[in-house]
mmCIF file of C-alpha atoms in Angstrom:
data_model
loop_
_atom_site.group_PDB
_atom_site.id
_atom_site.type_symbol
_atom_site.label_atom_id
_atom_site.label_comp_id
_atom_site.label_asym_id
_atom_site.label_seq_id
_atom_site.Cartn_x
_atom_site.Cartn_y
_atom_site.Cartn_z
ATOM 1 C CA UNK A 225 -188.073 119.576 -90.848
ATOM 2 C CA UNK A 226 -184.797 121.563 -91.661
ATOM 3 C CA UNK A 227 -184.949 123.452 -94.978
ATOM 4 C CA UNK A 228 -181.601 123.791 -96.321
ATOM 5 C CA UNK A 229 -180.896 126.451 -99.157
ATOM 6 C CA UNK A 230 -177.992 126.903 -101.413
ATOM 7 C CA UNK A 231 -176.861 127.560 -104.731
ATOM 8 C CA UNK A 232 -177.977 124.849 -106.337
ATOM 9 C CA UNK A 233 -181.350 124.852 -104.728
ATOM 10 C CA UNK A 234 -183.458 124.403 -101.949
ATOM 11 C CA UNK A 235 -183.377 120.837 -100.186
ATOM 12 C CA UNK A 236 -185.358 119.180 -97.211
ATOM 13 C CA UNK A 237 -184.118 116.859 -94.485
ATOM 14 C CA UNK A 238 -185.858 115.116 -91.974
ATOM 15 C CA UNK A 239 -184.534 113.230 -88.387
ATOM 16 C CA UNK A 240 -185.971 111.026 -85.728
ATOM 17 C CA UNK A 241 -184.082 109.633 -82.403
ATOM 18 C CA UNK A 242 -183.260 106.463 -81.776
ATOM 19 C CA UNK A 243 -182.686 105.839 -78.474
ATOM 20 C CA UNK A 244 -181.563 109.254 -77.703
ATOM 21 C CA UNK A 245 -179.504 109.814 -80.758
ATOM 22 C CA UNK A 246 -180.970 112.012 -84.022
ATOM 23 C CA UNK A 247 -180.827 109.764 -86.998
ATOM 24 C CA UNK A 248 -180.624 112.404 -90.433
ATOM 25 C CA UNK A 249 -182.141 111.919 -93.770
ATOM 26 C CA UNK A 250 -180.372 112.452 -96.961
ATOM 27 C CA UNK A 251 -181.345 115.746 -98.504
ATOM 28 C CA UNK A 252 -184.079 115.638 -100.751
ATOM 29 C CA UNK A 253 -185.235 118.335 -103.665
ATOM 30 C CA UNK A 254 -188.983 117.762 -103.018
ATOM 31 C CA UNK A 255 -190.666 118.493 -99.459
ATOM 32 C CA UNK A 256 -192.564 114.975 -99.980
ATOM 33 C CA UNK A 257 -189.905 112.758 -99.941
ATOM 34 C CA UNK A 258 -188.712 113.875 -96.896
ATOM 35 C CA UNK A 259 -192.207 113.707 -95.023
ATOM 36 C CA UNK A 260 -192.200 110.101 -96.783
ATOM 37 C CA UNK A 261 -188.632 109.033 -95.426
ATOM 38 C CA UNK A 262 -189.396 110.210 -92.081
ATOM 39 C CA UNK A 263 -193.236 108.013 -92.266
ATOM 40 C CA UNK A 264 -191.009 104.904 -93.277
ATOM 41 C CA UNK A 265 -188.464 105.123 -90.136
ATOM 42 C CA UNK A 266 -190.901 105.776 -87.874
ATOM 43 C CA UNK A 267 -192.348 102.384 -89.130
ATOM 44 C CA UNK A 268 -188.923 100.708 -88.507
ATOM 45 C CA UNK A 269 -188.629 102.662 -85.051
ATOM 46 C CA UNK A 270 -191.537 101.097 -84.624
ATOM 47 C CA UNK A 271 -190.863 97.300 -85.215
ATOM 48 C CA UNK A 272 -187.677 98.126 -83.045
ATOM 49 C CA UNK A 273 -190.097 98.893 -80.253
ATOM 50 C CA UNK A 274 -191.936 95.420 -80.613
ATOM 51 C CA UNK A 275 -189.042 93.109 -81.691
ATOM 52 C CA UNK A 276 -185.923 94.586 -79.618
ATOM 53 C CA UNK A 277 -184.068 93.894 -83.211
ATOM 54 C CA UNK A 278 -182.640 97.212 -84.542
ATOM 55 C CA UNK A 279 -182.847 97.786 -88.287
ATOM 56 C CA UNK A 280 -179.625 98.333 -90.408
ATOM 57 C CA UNK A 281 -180.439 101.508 -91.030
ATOM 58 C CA UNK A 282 -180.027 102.465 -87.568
ATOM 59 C CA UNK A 283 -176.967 99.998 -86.695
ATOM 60 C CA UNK A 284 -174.455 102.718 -88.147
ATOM 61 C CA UNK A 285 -175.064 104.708 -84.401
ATOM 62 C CA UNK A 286 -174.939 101.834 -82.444
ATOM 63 C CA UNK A 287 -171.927 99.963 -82.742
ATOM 64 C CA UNK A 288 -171.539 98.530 -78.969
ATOM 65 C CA UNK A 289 -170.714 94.997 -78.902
ATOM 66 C CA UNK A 290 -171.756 92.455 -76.767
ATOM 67 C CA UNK A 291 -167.977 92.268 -75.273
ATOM 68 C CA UNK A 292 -168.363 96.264 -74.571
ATOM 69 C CA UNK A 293 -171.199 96.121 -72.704
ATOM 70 C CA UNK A 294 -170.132 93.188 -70.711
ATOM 71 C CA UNK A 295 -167.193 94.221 -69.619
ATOM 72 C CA UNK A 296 -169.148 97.478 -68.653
ATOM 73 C CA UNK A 297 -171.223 95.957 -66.562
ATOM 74 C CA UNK A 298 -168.950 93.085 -64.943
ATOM 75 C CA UNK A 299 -166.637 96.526 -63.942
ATOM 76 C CA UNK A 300 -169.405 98.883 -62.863
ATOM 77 C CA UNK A 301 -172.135 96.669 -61.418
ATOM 78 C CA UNK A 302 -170.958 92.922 -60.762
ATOM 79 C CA UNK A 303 -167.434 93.776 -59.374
ATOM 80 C CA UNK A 304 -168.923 96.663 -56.767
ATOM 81 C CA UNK A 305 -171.839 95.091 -55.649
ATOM 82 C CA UNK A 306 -171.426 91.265 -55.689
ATOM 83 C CA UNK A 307 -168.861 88.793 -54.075
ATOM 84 C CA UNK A 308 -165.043 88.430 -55.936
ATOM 85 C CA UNK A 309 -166.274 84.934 -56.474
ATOM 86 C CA UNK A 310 -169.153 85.663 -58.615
ATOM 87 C CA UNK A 311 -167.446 88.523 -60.174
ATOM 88 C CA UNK A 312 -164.807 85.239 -61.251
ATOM 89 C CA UNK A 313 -167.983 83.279 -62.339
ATOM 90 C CA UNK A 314 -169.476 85.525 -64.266
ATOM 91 C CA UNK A 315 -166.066 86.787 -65.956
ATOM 92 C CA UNK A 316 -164.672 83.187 -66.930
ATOM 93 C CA UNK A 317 -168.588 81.881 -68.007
ATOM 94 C CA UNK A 318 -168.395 85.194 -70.622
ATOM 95 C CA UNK A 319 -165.090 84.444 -71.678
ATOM 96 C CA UNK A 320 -165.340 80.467 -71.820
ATOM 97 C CA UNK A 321 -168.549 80.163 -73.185
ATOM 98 C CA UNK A 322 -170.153 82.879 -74.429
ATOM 99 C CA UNK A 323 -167.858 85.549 -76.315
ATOM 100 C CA UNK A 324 -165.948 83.239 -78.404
ATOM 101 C CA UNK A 325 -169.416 82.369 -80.700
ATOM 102 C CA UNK A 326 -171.762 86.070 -79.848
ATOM 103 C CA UNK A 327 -168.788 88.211 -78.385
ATOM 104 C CA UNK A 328 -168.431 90.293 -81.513
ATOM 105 C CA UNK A 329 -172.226 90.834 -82.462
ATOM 106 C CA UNK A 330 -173.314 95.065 -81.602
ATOM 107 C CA UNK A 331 -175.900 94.652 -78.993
ATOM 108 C CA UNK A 332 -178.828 95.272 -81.264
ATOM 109 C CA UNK A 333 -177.905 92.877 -83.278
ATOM 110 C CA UNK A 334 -178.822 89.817 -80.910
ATOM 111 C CA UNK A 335 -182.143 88.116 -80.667
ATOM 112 C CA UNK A 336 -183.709 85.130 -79.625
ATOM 113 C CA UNK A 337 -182.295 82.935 -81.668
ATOM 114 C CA UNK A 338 -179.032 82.954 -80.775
ATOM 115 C CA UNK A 339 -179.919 82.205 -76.987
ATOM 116 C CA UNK A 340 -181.047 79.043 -78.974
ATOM 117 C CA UNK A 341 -178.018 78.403 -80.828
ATOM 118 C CA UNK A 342 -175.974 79.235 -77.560
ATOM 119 C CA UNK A 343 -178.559 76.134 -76.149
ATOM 120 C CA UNK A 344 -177.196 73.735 -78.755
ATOM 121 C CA UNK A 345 -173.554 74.012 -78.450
ATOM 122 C CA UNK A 346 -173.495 73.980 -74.779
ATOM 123 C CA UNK A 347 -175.544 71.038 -74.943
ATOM 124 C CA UNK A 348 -173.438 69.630 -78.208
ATOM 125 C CA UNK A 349 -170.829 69.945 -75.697
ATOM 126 C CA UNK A 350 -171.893 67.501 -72.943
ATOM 127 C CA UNK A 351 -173.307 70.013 -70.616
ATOM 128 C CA UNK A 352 -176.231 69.091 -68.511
ATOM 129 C CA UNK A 353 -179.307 70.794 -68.212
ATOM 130 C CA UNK A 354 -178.411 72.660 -64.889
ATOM 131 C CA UNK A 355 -175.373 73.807 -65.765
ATOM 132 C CA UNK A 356 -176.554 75.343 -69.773
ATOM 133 C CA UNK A 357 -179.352 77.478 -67.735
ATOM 134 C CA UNK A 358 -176.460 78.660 -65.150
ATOM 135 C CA UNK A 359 -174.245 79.724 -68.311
ATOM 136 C CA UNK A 360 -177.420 81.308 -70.304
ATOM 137 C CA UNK A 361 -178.024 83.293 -67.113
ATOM 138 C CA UNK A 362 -175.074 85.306 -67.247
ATOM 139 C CA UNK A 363 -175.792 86.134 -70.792
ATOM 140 C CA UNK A 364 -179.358 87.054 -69.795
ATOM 141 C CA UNK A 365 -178.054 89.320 -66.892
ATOM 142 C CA UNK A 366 -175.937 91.226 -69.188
ATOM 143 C CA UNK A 367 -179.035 91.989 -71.463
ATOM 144 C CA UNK A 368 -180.971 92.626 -68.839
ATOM 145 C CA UNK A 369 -178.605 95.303 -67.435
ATOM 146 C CA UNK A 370 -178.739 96.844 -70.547
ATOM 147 C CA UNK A 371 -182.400 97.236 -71.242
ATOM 148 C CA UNK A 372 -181.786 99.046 -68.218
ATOM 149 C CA UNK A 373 -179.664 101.142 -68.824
ATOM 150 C CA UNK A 374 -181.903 101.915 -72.047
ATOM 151 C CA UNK A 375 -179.297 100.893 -74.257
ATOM 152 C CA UNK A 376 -181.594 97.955 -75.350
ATOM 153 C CA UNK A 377 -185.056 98.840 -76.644
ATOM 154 C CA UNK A 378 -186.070 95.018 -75.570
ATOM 155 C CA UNK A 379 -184.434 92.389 -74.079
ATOM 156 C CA UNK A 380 -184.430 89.830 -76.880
ATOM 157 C CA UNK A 381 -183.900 86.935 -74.374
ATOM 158 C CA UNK A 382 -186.920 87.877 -72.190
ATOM 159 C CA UNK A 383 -189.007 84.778 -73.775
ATOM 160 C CA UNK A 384 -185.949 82.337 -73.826
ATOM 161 C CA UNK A 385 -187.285 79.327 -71.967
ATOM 162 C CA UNK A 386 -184.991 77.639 -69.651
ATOM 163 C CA UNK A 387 -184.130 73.849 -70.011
ATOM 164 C CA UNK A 388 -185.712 71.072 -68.278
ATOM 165 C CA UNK A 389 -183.258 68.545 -66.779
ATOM 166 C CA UNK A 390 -183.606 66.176 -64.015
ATOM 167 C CA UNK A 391 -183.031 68.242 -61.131
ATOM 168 C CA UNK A 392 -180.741 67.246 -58.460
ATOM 169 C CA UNK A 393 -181.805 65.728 -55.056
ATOM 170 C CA UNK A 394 -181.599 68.007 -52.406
ATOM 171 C CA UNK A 395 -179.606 65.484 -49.577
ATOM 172 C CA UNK A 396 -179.047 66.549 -45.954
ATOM 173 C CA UNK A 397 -176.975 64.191 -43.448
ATOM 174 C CA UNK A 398 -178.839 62.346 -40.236
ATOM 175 C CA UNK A 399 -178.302 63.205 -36.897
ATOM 176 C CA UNK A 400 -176.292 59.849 -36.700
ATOM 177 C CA UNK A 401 -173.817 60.628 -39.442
ATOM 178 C CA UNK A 402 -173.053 64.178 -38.193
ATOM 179 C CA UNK A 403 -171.996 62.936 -34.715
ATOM 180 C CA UNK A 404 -169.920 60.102 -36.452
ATOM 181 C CA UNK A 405 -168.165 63.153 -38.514
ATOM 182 C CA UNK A 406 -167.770 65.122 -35.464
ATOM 183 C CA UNK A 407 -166.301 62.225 -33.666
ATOM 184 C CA UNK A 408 -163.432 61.755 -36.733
ATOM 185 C CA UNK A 409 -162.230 65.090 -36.649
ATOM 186 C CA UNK A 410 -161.616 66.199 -33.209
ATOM 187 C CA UNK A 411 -159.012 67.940 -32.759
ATOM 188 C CA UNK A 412 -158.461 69.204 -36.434
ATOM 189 C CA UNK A 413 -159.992 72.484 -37.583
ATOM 190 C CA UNK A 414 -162.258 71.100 -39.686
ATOM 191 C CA UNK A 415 -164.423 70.309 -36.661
ATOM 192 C CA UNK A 416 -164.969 73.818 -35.914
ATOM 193 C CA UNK A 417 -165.835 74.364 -39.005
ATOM 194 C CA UNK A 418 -168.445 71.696 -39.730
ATOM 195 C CA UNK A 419 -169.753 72.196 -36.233
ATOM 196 C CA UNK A 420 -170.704 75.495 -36.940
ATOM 197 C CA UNK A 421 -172.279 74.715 -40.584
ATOM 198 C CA UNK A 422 -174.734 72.295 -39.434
ATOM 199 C CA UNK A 423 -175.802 74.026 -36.919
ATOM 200 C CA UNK A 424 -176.306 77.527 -37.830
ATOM 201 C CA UNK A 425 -176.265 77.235 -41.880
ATOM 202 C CA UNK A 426 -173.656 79.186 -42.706
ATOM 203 C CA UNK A 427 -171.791 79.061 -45.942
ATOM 204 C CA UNK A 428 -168.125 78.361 -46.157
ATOM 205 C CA UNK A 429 -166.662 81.450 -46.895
ATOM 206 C CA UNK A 430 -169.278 83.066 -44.211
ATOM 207 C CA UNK A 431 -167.106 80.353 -41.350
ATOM 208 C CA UNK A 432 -164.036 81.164 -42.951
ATOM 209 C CA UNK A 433 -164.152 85.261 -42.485
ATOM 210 C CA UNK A 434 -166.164 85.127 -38.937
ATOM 211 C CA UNK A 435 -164.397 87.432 -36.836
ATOM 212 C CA UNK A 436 -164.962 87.712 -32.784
ATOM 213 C CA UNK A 437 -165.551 91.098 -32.863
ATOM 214 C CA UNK A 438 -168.853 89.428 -35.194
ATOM 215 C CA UNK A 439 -169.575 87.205 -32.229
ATOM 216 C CA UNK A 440 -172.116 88.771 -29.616
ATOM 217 C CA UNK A 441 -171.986 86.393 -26.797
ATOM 218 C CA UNK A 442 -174.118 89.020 -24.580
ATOM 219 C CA UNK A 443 -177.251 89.011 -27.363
ATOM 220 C CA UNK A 444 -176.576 85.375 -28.314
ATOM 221 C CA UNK A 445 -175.877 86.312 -32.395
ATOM 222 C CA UNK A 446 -173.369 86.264 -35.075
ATOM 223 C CA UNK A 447 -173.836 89.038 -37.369
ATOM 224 C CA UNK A 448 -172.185 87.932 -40.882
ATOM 225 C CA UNK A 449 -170.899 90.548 -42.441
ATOM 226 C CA UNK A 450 -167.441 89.776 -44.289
ATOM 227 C CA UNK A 451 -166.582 86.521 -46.122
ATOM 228 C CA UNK A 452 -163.201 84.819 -47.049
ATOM 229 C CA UNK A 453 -162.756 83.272 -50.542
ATOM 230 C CA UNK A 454 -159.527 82.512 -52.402
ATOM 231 C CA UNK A 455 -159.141 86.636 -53.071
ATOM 232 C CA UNK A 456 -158.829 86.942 -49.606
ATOM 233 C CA UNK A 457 -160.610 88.502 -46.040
ATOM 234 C CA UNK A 458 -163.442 90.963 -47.591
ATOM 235 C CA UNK A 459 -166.329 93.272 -45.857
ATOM 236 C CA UNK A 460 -168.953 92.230 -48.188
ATOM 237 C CA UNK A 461 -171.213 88.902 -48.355
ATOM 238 C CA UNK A 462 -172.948 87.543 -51.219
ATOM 239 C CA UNK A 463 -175.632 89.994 -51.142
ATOM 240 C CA UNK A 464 -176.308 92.999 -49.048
ATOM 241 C CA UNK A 465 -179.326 90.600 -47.843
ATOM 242 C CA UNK A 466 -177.178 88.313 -46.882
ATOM 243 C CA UNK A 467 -175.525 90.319 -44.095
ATOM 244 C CA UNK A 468 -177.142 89.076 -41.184
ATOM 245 C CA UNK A 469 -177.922 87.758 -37.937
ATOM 246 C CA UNK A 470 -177.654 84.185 -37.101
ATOM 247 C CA UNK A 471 -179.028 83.215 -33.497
ATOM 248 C CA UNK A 472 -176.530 80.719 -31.627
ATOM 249 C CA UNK A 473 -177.888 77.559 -30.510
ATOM 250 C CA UNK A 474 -176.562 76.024 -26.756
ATOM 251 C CA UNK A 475 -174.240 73.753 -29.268
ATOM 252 C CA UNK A 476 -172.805 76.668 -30.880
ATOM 253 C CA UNK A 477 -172.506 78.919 -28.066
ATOM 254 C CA UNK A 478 -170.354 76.525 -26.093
ATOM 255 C CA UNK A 479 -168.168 75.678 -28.599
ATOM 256 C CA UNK A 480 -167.401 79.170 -29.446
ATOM 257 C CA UNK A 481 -166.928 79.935 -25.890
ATOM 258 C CA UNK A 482 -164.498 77.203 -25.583
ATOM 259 C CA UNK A 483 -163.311 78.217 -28.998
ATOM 260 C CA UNK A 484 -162.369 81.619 -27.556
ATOM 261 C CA UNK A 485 -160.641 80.631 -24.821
ATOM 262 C CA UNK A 486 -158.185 78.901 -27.254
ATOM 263 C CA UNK A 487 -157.335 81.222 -30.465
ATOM 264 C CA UNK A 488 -155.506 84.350 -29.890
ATOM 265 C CA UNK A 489 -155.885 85.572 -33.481
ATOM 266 C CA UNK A 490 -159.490 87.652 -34.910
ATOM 267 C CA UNK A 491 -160.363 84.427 -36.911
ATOM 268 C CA UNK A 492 -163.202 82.065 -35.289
ATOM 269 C CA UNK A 493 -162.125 79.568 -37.278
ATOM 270 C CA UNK A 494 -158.132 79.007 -38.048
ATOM 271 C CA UNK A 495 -156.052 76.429 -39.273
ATOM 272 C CA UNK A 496 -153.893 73.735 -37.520
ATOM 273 C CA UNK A 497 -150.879 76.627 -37.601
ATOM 274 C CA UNK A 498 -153.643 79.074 -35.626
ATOM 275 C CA UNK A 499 -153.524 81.405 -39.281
ATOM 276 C CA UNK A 500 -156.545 81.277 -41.987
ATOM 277 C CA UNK A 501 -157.280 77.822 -43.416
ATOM 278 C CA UNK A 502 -157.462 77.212 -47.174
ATOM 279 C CA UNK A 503 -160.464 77.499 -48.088
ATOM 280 C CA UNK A 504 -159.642 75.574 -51.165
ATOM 281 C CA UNK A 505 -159.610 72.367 -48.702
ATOM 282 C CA UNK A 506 -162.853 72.308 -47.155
ATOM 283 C CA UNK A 507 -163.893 69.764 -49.579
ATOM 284 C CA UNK A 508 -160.752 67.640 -49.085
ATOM 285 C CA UNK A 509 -161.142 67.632 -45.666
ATOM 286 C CA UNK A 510 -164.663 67.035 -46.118
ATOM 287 C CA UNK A 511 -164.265 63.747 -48.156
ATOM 288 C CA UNK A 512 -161.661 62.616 -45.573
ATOM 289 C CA UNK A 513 -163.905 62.585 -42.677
ATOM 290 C CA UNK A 514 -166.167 61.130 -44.580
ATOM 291 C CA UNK A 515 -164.390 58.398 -45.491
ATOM 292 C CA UNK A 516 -163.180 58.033 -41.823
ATOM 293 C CA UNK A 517 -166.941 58.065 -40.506
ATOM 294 C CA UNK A 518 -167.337 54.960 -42.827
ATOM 295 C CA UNK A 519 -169.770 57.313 -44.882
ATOM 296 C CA UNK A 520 -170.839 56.118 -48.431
ATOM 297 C CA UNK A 521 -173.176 58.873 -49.167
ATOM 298 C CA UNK A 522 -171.536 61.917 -51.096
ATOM 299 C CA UNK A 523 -172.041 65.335 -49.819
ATOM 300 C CA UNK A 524 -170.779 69.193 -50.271
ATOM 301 C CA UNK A 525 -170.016 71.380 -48.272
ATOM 302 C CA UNK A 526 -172.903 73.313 -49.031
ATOM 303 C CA UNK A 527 -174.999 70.129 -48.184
ATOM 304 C CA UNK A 528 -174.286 70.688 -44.493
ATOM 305 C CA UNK A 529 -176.420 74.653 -45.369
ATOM 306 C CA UNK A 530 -179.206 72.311 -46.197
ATOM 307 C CA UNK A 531 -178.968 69.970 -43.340
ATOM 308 C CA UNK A 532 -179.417 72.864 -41.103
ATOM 309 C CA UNK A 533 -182.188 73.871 -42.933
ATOM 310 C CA UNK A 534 -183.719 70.742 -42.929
ATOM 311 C CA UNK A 535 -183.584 70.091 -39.868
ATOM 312 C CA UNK A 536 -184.729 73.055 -38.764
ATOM 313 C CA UNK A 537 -188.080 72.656 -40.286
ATOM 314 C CA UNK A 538 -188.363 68.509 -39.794
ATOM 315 C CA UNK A 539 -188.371 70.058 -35.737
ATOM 316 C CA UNK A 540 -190.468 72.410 -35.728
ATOM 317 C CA UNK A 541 -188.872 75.976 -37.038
ATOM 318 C CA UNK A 542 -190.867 78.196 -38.910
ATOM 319 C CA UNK A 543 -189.819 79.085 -42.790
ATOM 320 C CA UNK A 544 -189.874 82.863 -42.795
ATOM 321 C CA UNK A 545 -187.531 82.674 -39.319
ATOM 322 C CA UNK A 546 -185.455 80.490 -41.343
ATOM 323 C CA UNK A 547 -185.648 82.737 -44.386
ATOM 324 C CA UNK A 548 -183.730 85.589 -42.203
ATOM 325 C CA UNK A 549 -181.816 82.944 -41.052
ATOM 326 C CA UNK A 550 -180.174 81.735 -44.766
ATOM 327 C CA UNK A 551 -180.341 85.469 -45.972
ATOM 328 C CA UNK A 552 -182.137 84.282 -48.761
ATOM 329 C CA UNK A 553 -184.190 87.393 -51.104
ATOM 330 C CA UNK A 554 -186.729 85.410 -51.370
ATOM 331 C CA UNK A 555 -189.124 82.648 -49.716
ATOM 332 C CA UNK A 556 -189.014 80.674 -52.806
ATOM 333 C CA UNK A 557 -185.307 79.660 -52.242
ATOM 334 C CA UNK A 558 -185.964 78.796 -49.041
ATOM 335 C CA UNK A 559 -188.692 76.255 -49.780
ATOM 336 C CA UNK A 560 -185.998 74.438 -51.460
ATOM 337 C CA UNK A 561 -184.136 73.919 -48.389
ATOM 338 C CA UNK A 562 -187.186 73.522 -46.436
ATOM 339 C CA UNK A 563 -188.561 69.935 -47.836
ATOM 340 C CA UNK A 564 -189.298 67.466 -45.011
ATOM 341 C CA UNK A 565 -188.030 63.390 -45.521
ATOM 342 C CA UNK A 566 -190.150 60.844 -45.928
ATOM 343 C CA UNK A 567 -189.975 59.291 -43.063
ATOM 344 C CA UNK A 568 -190.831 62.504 -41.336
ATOM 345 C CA UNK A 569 -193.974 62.990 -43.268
ATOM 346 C CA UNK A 570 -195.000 59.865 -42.629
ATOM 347 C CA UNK A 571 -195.113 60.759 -39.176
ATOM 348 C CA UNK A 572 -196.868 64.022 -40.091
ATOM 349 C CA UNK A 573 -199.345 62.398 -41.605
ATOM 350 C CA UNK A 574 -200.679 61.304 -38.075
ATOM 351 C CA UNK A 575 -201.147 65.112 -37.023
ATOM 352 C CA UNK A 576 -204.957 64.818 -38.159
ATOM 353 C CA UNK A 577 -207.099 61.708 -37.742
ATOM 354 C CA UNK A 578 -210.553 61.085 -37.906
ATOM 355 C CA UNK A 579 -212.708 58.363 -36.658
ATOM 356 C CA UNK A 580 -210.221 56.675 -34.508
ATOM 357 C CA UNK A 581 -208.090 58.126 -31.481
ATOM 358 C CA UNK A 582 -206.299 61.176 -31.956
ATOM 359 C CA UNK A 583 -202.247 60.531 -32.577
ATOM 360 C CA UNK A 584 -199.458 62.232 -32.502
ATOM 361 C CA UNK A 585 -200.031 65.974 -31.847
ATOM 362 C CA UNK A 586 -196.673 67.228 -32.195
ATOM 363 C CA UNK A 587 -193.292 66.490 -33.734
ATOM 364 C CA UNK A 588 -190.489 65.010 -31.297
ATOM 365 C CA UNK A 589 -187.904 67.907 -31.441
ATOM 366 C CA UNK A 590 -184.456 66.715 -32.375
ATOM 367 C CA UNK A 591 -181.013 68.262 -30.750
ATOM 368 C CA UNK A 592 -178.491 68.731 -33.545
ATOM 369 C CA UNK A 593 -174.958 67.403 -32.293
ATOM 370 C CA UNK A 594 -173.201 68.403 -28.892
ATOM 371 C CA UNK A 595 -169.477 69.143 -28.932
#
């Protein structure tokens, strides 16, 4: 307690620190009040501890607003250590969605509630379930950085449930339709590139920024280790995790040998003109072979990721190998790419039988397409 004496008297004043800044009382004549102020804001303090909501008396030294600390973090953490891409994601989901309504609210200010009302207007707004949980996520991140960071005493959105929505099929292509593809688009670059996606499960932007000095032809790998989005050629993949080693198959390996042969430039993969392909026309070209392989089905690019992984597991391949293979953080993303058709567990379910002759004892492997 500080005991401050002039000439008008003797007064008493009292602090406590809120997340590492002192917090005064007013002066007060008798010694009591000041013991008593102090007992009340450590009560507050307190509640601040259980409820991540900061009272108003405290607000006055904490005047950070949700648009500060984002910005902080999309600069210092998102921008250094993530893709360009998801730094754009993240940046145009905070400024589209989520600043115009919460943008101006100080940090402790925010609770529960309005991850809520953020819920409703998204979903006022037409979006579906999938896509309200990507946007919330963002939000969430940016709390969760600064909780951190200890500029958050809780993370008010730690109990924010996401939404349930009907999720979306996971569809890989048959062996049949990816040699009908291949056919189509000989001779167009497009067949390099989808070659190499469904059978090694690479991501677009992981084809697009291969290099040959990537290309081990002596240890039979690919190491992935830059990709190439619409910012341009860059040394860094999604996640460190995701810089890799991807065996080559006898499918792959040929065609990159033949591949070499041909190209002159660094680029595994260029466009007709031998430069980098726009990466902005993978899907375009995608639909168009499509539609030339008299395909009805829809797919994305990132559909031919989980064909490879599909069919890696339908013949045989073992999740945690294809784990390393995806660069995936965690088995549970790769289970999602590791579901088996029904067709191919009906067949499985012939592996054990009892009380008649013993069947099938092991799965048929399947060669993904030649060149």
């Amino acid at each position: 307690m500080q005991v401050i004496r002039t000439k008008k008297g003797t007064f008493y004043r009292e602090k406590i620190y809120v997340r590492g800044k002192a917090t005064h009382s007013p002066r007060f004549l008798r010694k009591t009040d000041a013991v008593g102020w102090k007992a009340r804001m450590e009560s507050e303090k307190g509640k601040f501890r259980s409820s991540g909501v900061l009272p108003k008396v405290f607000q006055e030294e904490n005047k950070v607003t949700l648009i500060d600390e984002a910005q902080a973090w999309l600069e210092t953490r998102v921008k250094l250590q993530l893709s360009a891409r998801t730094y754009e994601h993240y940046s145009a989901t905070l400024k589209r969605h989520i600043f115009p309504s919460f943008g101006h609210l100080k940090l402790q200010e925010i609770q529960i509630r309005h991850g809520h009302l953020l819920i409703k207007e998204l979903h006022e707004k037409g979006h579906n379930a999938k896509g309200i949980n990507l946007i919330v996520g963002v939000f969430k991140r940016v709390l969760i950085e600064a909780t951190r960071e200890n500029r958050l005493e809780k993370n008010p959105f730690q109990y924010l449930r996401e939404m349930k929505g009907t999720p979306r099929t996971d569809v890989y292509m048959t062996s049949e339709q990816i040699e009908r593809v291949l056919e189509v688009s000989r001779g167009h670059y497009f067949h390099s590139l989808f070659l190499l996606a469904v059978n090694s499960g690479m991501r677009r932007g992981e084809i697009a920024g291969l290099c040959w000095d990537k290309v081990n032809f002596h240890t039979g790998l690919i190491e992935i280790a830059r990709l190439r989005d619409r910012n341009g050629l860059g040394d860094r993949t999604k996640t460190f995790k995701s810089r890799r080693f991807i065996p080559m198959n006898a499918v792959a390996r040929n065609h990159l040998l033949t591949l070499k042969e041909k190209t002159k430039g660094d680029l595994v993969v260029a466009g007709e003109n031998g430069e980098a392909f726009d990466v902005n026309h993978v899907y375009r070209d995608l639909s168009r072979f499509l539609k030339e392989a008299e395909i009805k089905e829809h797919y994305r690019f990132h559909d031919l990721r989980h064909t490879f992984a599909s069919h890696f597991m339908m013949n045989g391949g073992n999740i945690y190998d294809l784990q390393k293979i995806l660069g995936h953080s965690s088995l549970e993303m790769t289970q999602r790419y590791a579901h088996l058709a029904p067709e191919h567990l009906i067949k499985a379910s012939n592996v054990v039988s009892f009380g008649g002759k013993v069947v099938e004892r092991k799965l048929a492997l399947q060669t993904l397409a030649p060149i």
